[in-house]
Short mmCIF file of C-alpha atoms and ligand atoms in Angstrom, two decimals:
data_model
loop_
_atom_site.label_atom_id
_atom_site.label_comp_id
_atom_site.label_asym_id
_atom_site.label_seq_id
_atom_site.Cartn_x
_atom_site.Cartn_y
_atom_site.Cartn_z
CA MET A 308 30.01 28.70 -20.01
CA GLU A 309 30.40 25.09 -19.23
CA HIS A 310 27.91 23.52 -16.89
CA LYS A 311 28.83 20.98 -14.32
CA LYS A 312 27.47 17.57 -15.23
CA VAL A 313 24.69 16.47 -12.93
CA MET A 314 24.17 12.88 -11.93
CA GLU A 315 22.79 10.39 -14.43
CA LEU A 316 19.56 8.66 -13.44
CA ASP A 317 21.55 5.43 -12.75
CA GLU A 318 23.63 7.27 -10.24
CA LEU A 319 20.47 8.67 -8.62
CA LEU A 320 19.29 5.16 -7.96
CA PRO A 321 22.38 3.44 -6.60
CA ILE A 322 20.22 1.11 -4.49
CA GLU A 323 18.73 -0.60 -7.58
CA SER A 324 21.69 -2.70 -8.38
CA LYS A 325 22.25 -3.60 -4.74
CA MET A 326 18.64 -4.70 -4.22
CA LYS A 327 18.09 -6.68 -7.43
CA ASP A 328 19.18 -9.99 -6.07
CA VAL A 329 17.54 -9.70 -2.69
CA LYS A 330 14.38 -11.64 -2.20
CA ILE A 331 11.79 -9.43 -0.58
CA LYS A 332 8.75 -11.23 0.84
CA LEU A 333 5.31 -9.80 1.56
CA ASP A 334 3.37 -10.56 4.71
CA ASP A 335 -0.13 -9.09 4.46
CA THR A 336 -1.86 -8.11 7.74
CA THR A 337 -5.19 -6.82 6.31
CA LEU A 338 -6.97 -9.46 8.31
CA ARG A 339 -5.23 -8.58 11.55
CA ASP A 340 -3.94 -4.97 11.72
CA GLY A 341 -6.37 -3.99 8.94
CA GLU A 342 -9.33 -5.26 10.82
CA GLN A 343 -8.00 -3.83 14.03
CA THR A 344 -8.77 -0.42 12.59
CA ALA A 345 -11.37 1.41 14.72
CA GLY A 346 -14.75 0.80 13.18
CA VAL A 347 -13.80 -2.05 10.88
CA VAL A 348 -15.14 -5.61 11.02
CA PHE A 349 -15.01 -8.19 8.25
CA THR A 350 -17.47 -11.08 8.04
CA ASN A 351 -15.92 -14.52 7.84
CA ASP A 352 -17.01 -14.84 4.24
CA GLU A 353 -15.23 -11.58 3.41
CA LYS A 354 -12.15 -12.81 5.24
CA ILE A 355 -12.05 -15.97 3.22
CA LYS A 356 -12.46 -14.06 0.01
CA ILE A 357 -9.67 -11.62 1.03
CA ALA A 358 -7.32 -14.52 1.87
CA ARG A 359 -7.97 -16.08 -1.55
CA MET A 360 -7.28 -12.82 -3.31
CA LEU A 361 -4.04 -12.25 -1.34
CA ASP A 362 -2.99 -15.78 -2.27
CA LYS A 363 -3.79 -15.07 -5.92
CA LEU A 364 -1.75 -11.83 -5.74
CA GLY A 365 1.17 -13.93 -4.56
CA VAL A 366 1.90 -12.76 -1.04
CA GLU A 367 4.27 -15.15 0.86
CA GLN A 368 2.45 -14.92 4.16
CA ILE A 369 -1.05 -13.99 5.33
CA GLU A 370 -1.44 -12.77 8.89
CA ALA A 371 -4.92 -14.18 9.39
CA GLY A 372 -5.86 -12.82 12.77
CA ILE A 373 -5.69 -13.44 16.47
CA PRO A 374 -6.69 -17.04 17.21
CA VAL A 375 -6.94 -16.56 20.98
CA MET A 376 -9.84 -14.17 20.51
CA GLY A 377 -11.89 -17.23 19.93
CA GLY A 378 -15.35 -17.54 18.39
CA ASP A 379 -15.69 -16.43 14.73
CA GLU A 380 -12.13 -15.10 14.63
CA ARG A 381 -10.63 -18.47 15.62
CA GLU A 382 -13.02 -20.40 13.32
CA VAL A 383 -12.09 -18.41 10.19
CA ILE A 384 -8.40 -18.57 10.91
CA GLU A 385 -8.69 -22.37 11.13
CA GLN A 386 -10.63 -22.36 7.83
CA ILE A 387 -8.03 -20.17 6.13
CA ALA A 388 -5.16 -22.33 7.41
CA ASN A 389 -6.89 -25.36 5.93
CA MET A 390 -7.86 -23.91 2.52
CA GLY A 391 -4.74 -25.24 0.86
CA LEU A 392 -3.39 -21.80 -0.05
CA LYS A 393 0.18 -21.43 -1.31
CA ALA A 394 0.82 -18.66 1.32
CA SER A 395 2.05 -19.36 4.79
CA ILE A 396 -0.73 -18.67 7.36
CA LEU A 397 0.43 -16.76 10.39
CA GLY A 398 -1.51 -16.31 13.67
CA TRP A 399 -0.85 -13.28 15.91
CA ASN A 400 -0.10 -13.89 19.59
CA ARG A 401 0.89 -12.21 22.78
CA ALA A 402 3.96 -13.78 24.40
CA SER A 403 1.83 -16.42 25.99
CA ILE A 404 1.96 -20.19 25.75
CA SER A 405 -1.84 -20.46 25.66
CA ASP A 406 -2.10 -17.87 22.86
CA ILE A 407 0.50 -19.75 20.82
CA GLN A 408 -1.16 -23.11 21.56
CA THR A 409 -4.39 -21.70 20.06
CA SER A 410 -2.58 -20.65 16.87
CA LEU A 411 -1.08 -24.17 16.65
CA ASP A 412 -4.58 -25.70 17.18
CA CYS A 413 -5.84 -23.68 14.22
CA GLY A 414 -3.26 -25.16 11.95
CA CYS A 415 -1.20 -21.98 11.43
CA ASP A 416 2.27 -22.82 10.06
CA ALA A 417 3.66 -19.55 11.40
CA VAL A 418 3.20 -17.47 14.56
CA ALA A 419 3.89 -13.88 15.36
CA ILE A 420 4.80 -13.44 19.05
CA SER A 421 4.32 -9.84 19.98
CA LEU A 422 5.77 -8.04 22.99
CA ALA A 423 6.32 -4.40 23.60
CA THR A 424 9.98 -3.42 24.00
CA SER A 425 9.88 0.33 24.76
CA ASP A 426 10.06 1.44 28.37
CA ILE A 427 6.88 3.44 28.08
CA HIS A 428 4.98 0.32 27.06
CA ILE A 429 6.77 -2.02 29.45
CA LYS A 430 6.32 0.21 32.52
CA THR A 431 2.93 1.83 31.94
CA LYS A 432 1.07 -0.62 29.75
CA LEU A 433 2.42 -4.00 30.81
CA GLN A 434 3.55 -2.78 34.28
CA LYS A 435 6.53 -5.12 34.12
CA ASP A 436 10.22 -4.71 33.60
CA ARG A 437 12.81 -5.51 30.93
CA ALA A 438 13.87 -8.79 32.61
CA TRP A 439 10.25 -9.99 32.48
CA VAL A 440 10.09 -9.07 28.77
CA LEU A 441 13.24 -11.11 28.01
CA ASN A 442 12.04 -14.13 30.01
CA SER A 443 8.64 -14.05 28.38
CA ILE A 444 10.00 -13.91 24.90
CA ARG A 445 12.49 -16.73 25.58
CA GLU A 446 9.79 -19.01 26.95
CA SER A 447 7.30 -18.23 24.12
CA VAL A 448 9.73 -18.59 21.30
CA ALA A 449 11.12 -21.87 22.73
CA PHE A 450 7.59 -23.26 23.03
CA ALA A 451 6.60 -22.29 19.48
CA LYS A 452 9.85 -23.61 17.95
CA SER A 453 9.47 -26.92 19.82
CA ASN A 454 6.20 -27.21 17.89
CA GLY A 455 7.99 -26.75 14.57
CA VAL A 456 6.35 -23.52 13.34
CA TYR A 457 7.89 -20.42 11.74
CA VAL A 458 8.39 -17.70 14.39
CA SER A 459 8.25 -13.98 13.86
CA VAL A 460 9.18 -12.05 16.99
CA ASN A 461 7.56 -8.67 17.09
CA ALA A 462 9.18 -5.84 18.88
CA GLU A 463 6.19 -3.59 19.51
CA ASP A 464 7.06 0.14 19.62
CA ALA A 465 10.56 -0.76 18.44
CA SER A 466 11.01 2.86 17.28
CA ARG A 467 10.95 4.14 20.81
CA THR A 468 12.90 1.23 22.25
CA ASP A 469 16.30 1.77 23.74
CA PHE A 470 18.62 0.36 20.98
CA GLY A 471 20.74 -1.69 23.39
CA PHE A 472 17.64 -3.38 24.78
CA LEU A 473 16.21 -3.97 21.33
CA ILE A 474 19.41 -5.96 20.49
CA GLU A 475 19.17 -7.87 23.79
CA TYR A 476 15.55 -8.73 23.00
CA ALA A 477 16.38 -9.80 19.41
CA LYS A 478 19.30 -11.94 20.58
CA ALA A 479 17.23 -13.58 23.31
CA ALA A 480 14.62 -14.55 20.70
CA GLN A 481 17.26 -15.59 18.25
CA ALA A 482 18.91 -17.91 20.77
CA GLU A 483 15.59 -19.79 21.11
CA GLY A 484 15.41 -20.16 17.28
CA ALA A 485 13.25 -17.21 16.18
CA ASP A 486 13.17 -16.95 12.37
CA ARG A 487 12.77 -13.17 12.07
CA ILE A 488 12.25 -10.05 14.09
CA ARG A 489 9.44 -7.63 13.16
CA PHE A 490 10.50 -4.02 13.63
CA CYS A 491 7.21 -2.36 14.57
CA ASP A 492 6.93 1.33 14.06
CA THR A 493 3.76 1.01 16.08
CA ILE A 494 2.95 4.71 16.32
CA GLY A 495 4.47 5.78 13.03
CA ALA A 496 7.15 7.85 14.72
CA MET A 497 10.03 7.13 12.27
CA GLU A 498 11.32 8.88 9.19
CA PRO A 499 13.26 7.03 6.48
CA PHE A 500 16.76 8.26 7.26
CA ARG A 501 16.60 7.19 10.90
CA MET A 502 14.82 3.96 9.97
CA TYR A 503 17.65 3.05 7.60
CA GLN A 504 20.24 3.52 10.32
CA VAL A 505 18.42 1.65 13.02
CA VAL A 506 17.46 -1.38 10.84
CA LYS A 507 20.97 -1.56 9.43
CA ALA A 508 22.47 -1.63 12.91
CA LEU A 509 19.92 -4.18 14.02
CA ILE A 510 20.89 -6.51 11.17
CA GLU A 511 24.59 -5.98 11.74
CA GLU A 512 24.28 -6.76 15.48
CA THR A 513 22.10 -9.87 15.12
CA GLY A 514 22.13 -11.19 11.57
CA LEU A 515 18.43 -11.89 11.97
CA GLU A 516 15.97 -11.50 9.14
CA VAL A 517 14.03 -8.33 9.70
CA GLU A 518 10.40 -7.55 8.79
CA MET A 519 9.20 -3.95 8.47
CA HIS A 520 5.92 -3.06 10.13
CA THR A 521 5.27 0.64 9.56
CA HIS A 522 2.41 3.01 10.24
CA ASN A 523 1.39 6.06 8.32
CA ASP A 524 0.92 8.67 10.98
CA PHE A 525 3.19 11.12 9.23
CA GLY A 526 2.52 9.76 5.73
CA MET A 527 5.74 7.79 5.72
CA ALA A 528 4.72 4.18 6.10
CA VAL A 529 5.76 3.19 2.61
CA ALA A 530 8.92 5.33 2.69
CA ASN A 531 9.89 3.82 6.06
CA ALA A 532 9.30 0.28 4.76
CA LEU A 533 11.53 0.98 1.79
CA ALA A 534 14.18 2.52 4.03
CA GLY A 535 14.18 -0.71 6.08
CA ILE A 536 14.51 -2.76 2.88
CA HIS A 537 17.42 -0.65 1.72
CA ALA A 538 19.06 -1.38 5.11
CA GLY A 539 18.61 -5.15 4.48
CA ALA A 540 15.15 -6.02 5.80
CA THR A 541 13.75 -8.89 3.73
CA TRP A 542 10.06 -8.93 4.84
CA VAL A 543 7.39 -6.21 4.55
CA ASN A 544 4.19 -6.29 6.53
CA VAL A 545 1.53 -4.58 4.44
CA THR A 546 -2.25 -4.13 4.20
CA VAL A 547 -4.59 -3.79 1.25
CA GLY A 548 -5.21 -0.08 0.63
CA GLY A 549 -3.09 0.81 3.66
CA LEU A 550 -5.93 -0.05 6.01
CA GLY A 551 -4.85 -0.19 9.63
CA GLU A 552 -4.87 1.50 13.01
CA ARG A 553 -5.18 5.33 12.93
CA ALA A 554 -3.57 6.56 9.68
CA GLY A 555 -3.06 2.98 8.55
CA ASN A 556 -0.16 0.72 7.53
CA ALA A 557 2.11 0.51 4.48
CA ALA A 558 -0.17 -0.19 1.50
CA LEU A 559 0.47 -3.45 -0.35
CA ASP A 560 -0.03 -1.93 -3.81
CA GLU A 561 2.19 1.06 -3.00
CA VAL A 562 5.06 -1.04 -1.65
CA VAL A 563 4.97 -3.43 -4.62
CA MET A 564 4.81 -0.71 -7.24
CA ALA A 565 7.42 1.49 -5.56
CA LEU A 566 9.81 -1.49 -5.39
CA LYS A 567 9.20 -2.24 -9.02
CA TYR A 568 9.32 1.29 -10.52
CA LEU A 569 11.58 3.16 -8.13
CA GLU A 570 13.94 0.37 -7.14
CA GLY A 571 13.86 -2.02 -10.08
CA VAL A 572 12.76 -4.98 -7.88
CA ASP A 573 9.87 -6.98 -9.31
CA LEU A 574 8.26 -9.25 -6.70
CA GLY A 575 6.31 -11.06 -9.36
CA THR A 576 3.03 -10.00 -7.70
CA ASP A 577 -0.15 -10.14 -9.83
CA THR A 578 -0.68 -6.38 -9.83
CA THR A 579 -3.53 -6.48 -12.38
CA ILE A 580 -6.01 -7.23 -9.60
CA PHE A 581 -4.80 -4.44 -7.29
CA HIS A 582 -7.82 -2.22 -8.01
CA GLU A 583 -10.27 -5.12 -7.68
CA VAL A 584 -8.71 -6.26 -4.38
CA THR A 585 -8.49 -2.78 -2.91
CA ASP A 586 -12.08 -2.02 -3.87
CA PHE A 587 -13.31 -5.25 -2.35
CA VAL A 588 -11.46 -4.72 0.97
CA MET A 589 -12.50 -1.05 1.23
CA ARG A 590 -16.13 -1.96 0.67
CA ALA A 591 -15.95 -4.73 3.24
CA ALA A 592 -14.40 -2.20 5.59
CA GLY A 593 -17.12 0.36 4.90
CA ARG A 594 -14.61 2.70 3.35
CA THR A 595 -14.00 4.05 -0.08
CA ILE A 596 -10.72 4.40 -1.97
CA PRO A 597 -9.75 8.11 -1.89
CA ALA A 598 -9.71 9.47 -5.49
CA TRP A 599 -6.09 10.65 -4.99
CA LYS A 600 -4.81 7.40 -3.42
CA PRO A 601 -1.50 6.44 -5.01
CA ILE A 602 -1.54 3.50 -7.46
CA VAL A 603 -5.26 2.65 -7.51
CA GLY A 604 -7.13 5.94 -6.83
CA SER A 605 -9.65 6.88 -9.55
CA ASN A 606 -7.64 10.03 -10.34
CA ILE A 607 -4.26 8.34 -10.93
CA PHE A 608 -4.91 7.92 -14.68
CA ALA A 609 -7.37 10.84 -15.15
CA HIS A 610 -6.00 13.75 -17.09
CA GLU A 611 -7.76 17.08 -17.53
CA SER A 612 -5.29 19.91 -18.05
CA GLY A 613 -4.70 20.64 -21.76
CA ILE A 614 -0.98 20.17 -21.57
CA HIS A 615 -1.19 16.84 -19.68
CA ALA A 616 -3.98 15.38 -21.80
CA ASP A 617 -2.15 16.34 -24.95
CA GLY A 618 1.08 14.72 -23.71
CA VAL A 619 -0.64 11.56 -22.60
CA LEU A 620 -2.50 11.18 -25.93
CA LYS A 621 0.83 11.48 -27.74
CA ASN A 622 2.78 9.25 -25.38
CA PRO A 623 1.32 8.02 -22.05
CA LYS A 624 4.80 7.93 -20.52
CA THR A 625 4.88 11.74 -20.53
CA TYR A 626 2.65 11.81 -17.41
CA GLU A 627 2.27 8.14 -16.37
CA ILE A 628 4.97 6.11 -14.77
CA PHE A 629 3.26 2.77 -15.50
CA PRO A 630 0.25 1.83 -17.69
CA PRO A 631 -3.24 1.72 -16.03
CA ASP A 632 -4.03 -1.86 -16.95
CA GLU A 633 -1.05 -2.94 -14.89
CA VAL A 634 -3.09 -2.19 -11.75
CA GLY A 635 -6.52 -2.86 -13.22
CA LEU A 636 -7.51 0.75 -14.02
CA GLU A 637 -8.28 2.61 -17.24
CA ARG A 638 -7.07 5.92 -18.53
CA GLN A 639 -9.59 8.81 -18.51
CA ILE A 640 -9.35 12.06 -20.32
CA VAL A 641 -11.55 14.47 -18.41
CA VAL A 642 -13.16 17.50 -20.04
CA GLY A 643 -13.27 20.48 -17.74
CA LYS A 644 -12.02 23.92 -16.92
CA HIS A 645 -8.40 23.10 -17.72
CA SER A 646 -9.02 21.21 -20.98
CA GLY A 647 -7.47 22.17 -24.29
CA SER A 648 -9.00 21.99 -27.72
CA LYS A 649 -7.29 18.71 -28.62
CA THR A 650 -9.04 16.99 -25.72
CA ILE A 651 -12.40 18.30 -26.99
CA GLU A 652 -11.63 17.09 -30.46
CA MET A 653 -10.69 13.68 -29.21
CA LYS A 654 -13.65 13.36 -26.80
CA LEU A 655 -16.21 14.31 -29.49
CA ALA A 656 -14.57 11.82 -31.85
CA GLU A 657 -15.47 9.12 -29.33
CA PHE A 658 -19.11 9.96 -30.10
CA GLY A 659 -18.56 9.94 -33.84
CA ILE A 660 -18.43 13.75 -33.98
CA PHE A 661 -15.42 14.97 -35.92
CA VAL A 662 -14.77 18.63 -35.48
CA SER A 663 -12.08 20.93 -36.89
CA ARG A 664 -9.40 22.32 -34.67
CA GLU A 665 -10.99 25.77 -35.08
CA ASP A 666 -14.40 24.50 -33.95
CA ALA A 667 -12.88 22.72 -31.00
CA ALA A 668 -11.15 25.96 -30.00
CA ALA A 669 -14.45 27.83 -30.48
CA LEU A 670 -16.14 25.43 -28.05
CA LEU A 671 -13.52 25.98 -25.32
CA PRO A 672 -14.97 29.13 -23.75
CA THR A 673 -18.34 27.45 -23.23
CA VAL A 674 -16.72 24.28 -21.85
CA ARG A 675 -14.79 26.39 -19.35
CA SER A 676 -17.69 28.54 -18.23
CA LYS A 677 -19.90 25.44 -17.81
CA ALA A 678 -17.20 23.71 -15.68
CA ILE A 679 -16.96 26.83 -13.55
CA GLU A 680 -20.76 27.11 -13.27
CA PHE A 681 -21.10 23.42 -12.28
CA ASN A 682 -18.00 23.53 -10.11
CA ARG A 683 -16.74 20.22 -11.59
CA SER A 684 -15.60 18.57 -14.81
CA LEU A 685 -18.19 17.84 -17.53
CA PHE A 686 -19.96 14.61 -18.30
CA ASP A 687 -19.53 13.46 -21.89
CA LYS A 688 -23.15 14.12 -22.71
CA GLU A 689 -22.77 17.70 -21.49
CA LEU A 690 -19.96 18.20 -23.99
CA VAL A 691 -22.08 16.73 -26.73
CA LYS A 692 -24.90 19.08 -25.79
CA ILE A 693 -22.54 22.09 -25.89
CA TYR A 694 -21.49 20.94 -29.36
CA LYS A 695 -25.09 20.58 -30.54
CA ASP A 696 -26.10 24.01 -29.22
CA PHE A 697 -23.00 25.47 -30.92
CA THR A 698 -23.84 23.96 -34.34
CA GLU A 699 -27.52 24.87 -34.09
CA GLU A 700 -26.69 28.44 -33.21
CA ARG A 701 -24.22 28.62 -36.12
CA GLU A 702 -26.91 27.30 -38.54
CA ALA A 703 -29.46 29.76 -37.23
CA THR A 704 -26.95 32.60 -37.67
CA SER A 705 -26.06 31.50 -41.21
CA THR A 706 -29.75 31.06 -42.15
CA SER A 707 -30.73 34.49 -40.87
CA ALA A 708 -27.69 36.03 -42.59
CA SER A 709 -28.53 34.58 -46.02
MN1 LIG B 2213 0.41 -2.12 13.78
#
């Protein structure tokens, strides 16, 4: 019986070729939305170090904070703006002349002007109306542009905004010279298929550059950011480790690696410091990197099951999509309940103990029962101890038998 031919991998990734020539730019908001996370405060020294690391990674823009908050916040933004970094330094503002003036005073070369566009935000939070929103954005953008800075116009809660009004808002900002519009999925209420359609229509209607700002409330921040990029968005707002309000934002490392390995778009980011940067930011935030976090979690290159470990030892590509050193991690073969005899052979060899395949197989039942008893995988020294007990017992048996 003849089988119908299924799609080739190339056909499964039709986007790759379309996206190759598009320049995607990263705007990192670890210092603004990341720090806005409930319970997170960075010291100014930490902020400066984070800004340097982001610049080293190669992000195009660093959203450094909210200048109008004043005090330490304003001081460090001014410092970051004057550090001579390659990245553009963006200050976050409400649609207010005095907010924007403070960003300008700090030396920011770019400003985000943020205004809510959904009726629920306009009516209940701002207690204004749509006409007020349009007037405010016109005035603010005109003021910022007359001062010669790059202007990102943020549509807060864009996901729940009436589409016709979103276009009106974008066009009002565009008429005053806005450089891009940030589509904010403020509450993480989108899914990739709808995101694609809305962003595509937004670009078709306005021709404006679009930036994706996505939240992870349903675990779709990265997927939604990619959907927006497929639709033609050219900027992505990310945070280190996905830090951000509630469930967080799209993670910098995940967006970069997904673009590279799933879409064939290499942003030229220095990914080798991803683990170092994420670890630093998480510590500064009083958090830890979850073991299972995509890209830089401690488990991403850890293999325990016999079949997986055997495959990886023969050819890492069997179970790894990219090599660990590309993100600053190391491969780990873990000995535990699911290990096979080859793993045991290989692990013991690391300690200069060379066992036969038969002996490795004979050790397996003890390895498994210990892992079950301890309710975890085994430390290397525990495996060595199991081996020593095994050989001692064998010697004792052979001595008594002779
Ligand atoms: Mn946000």
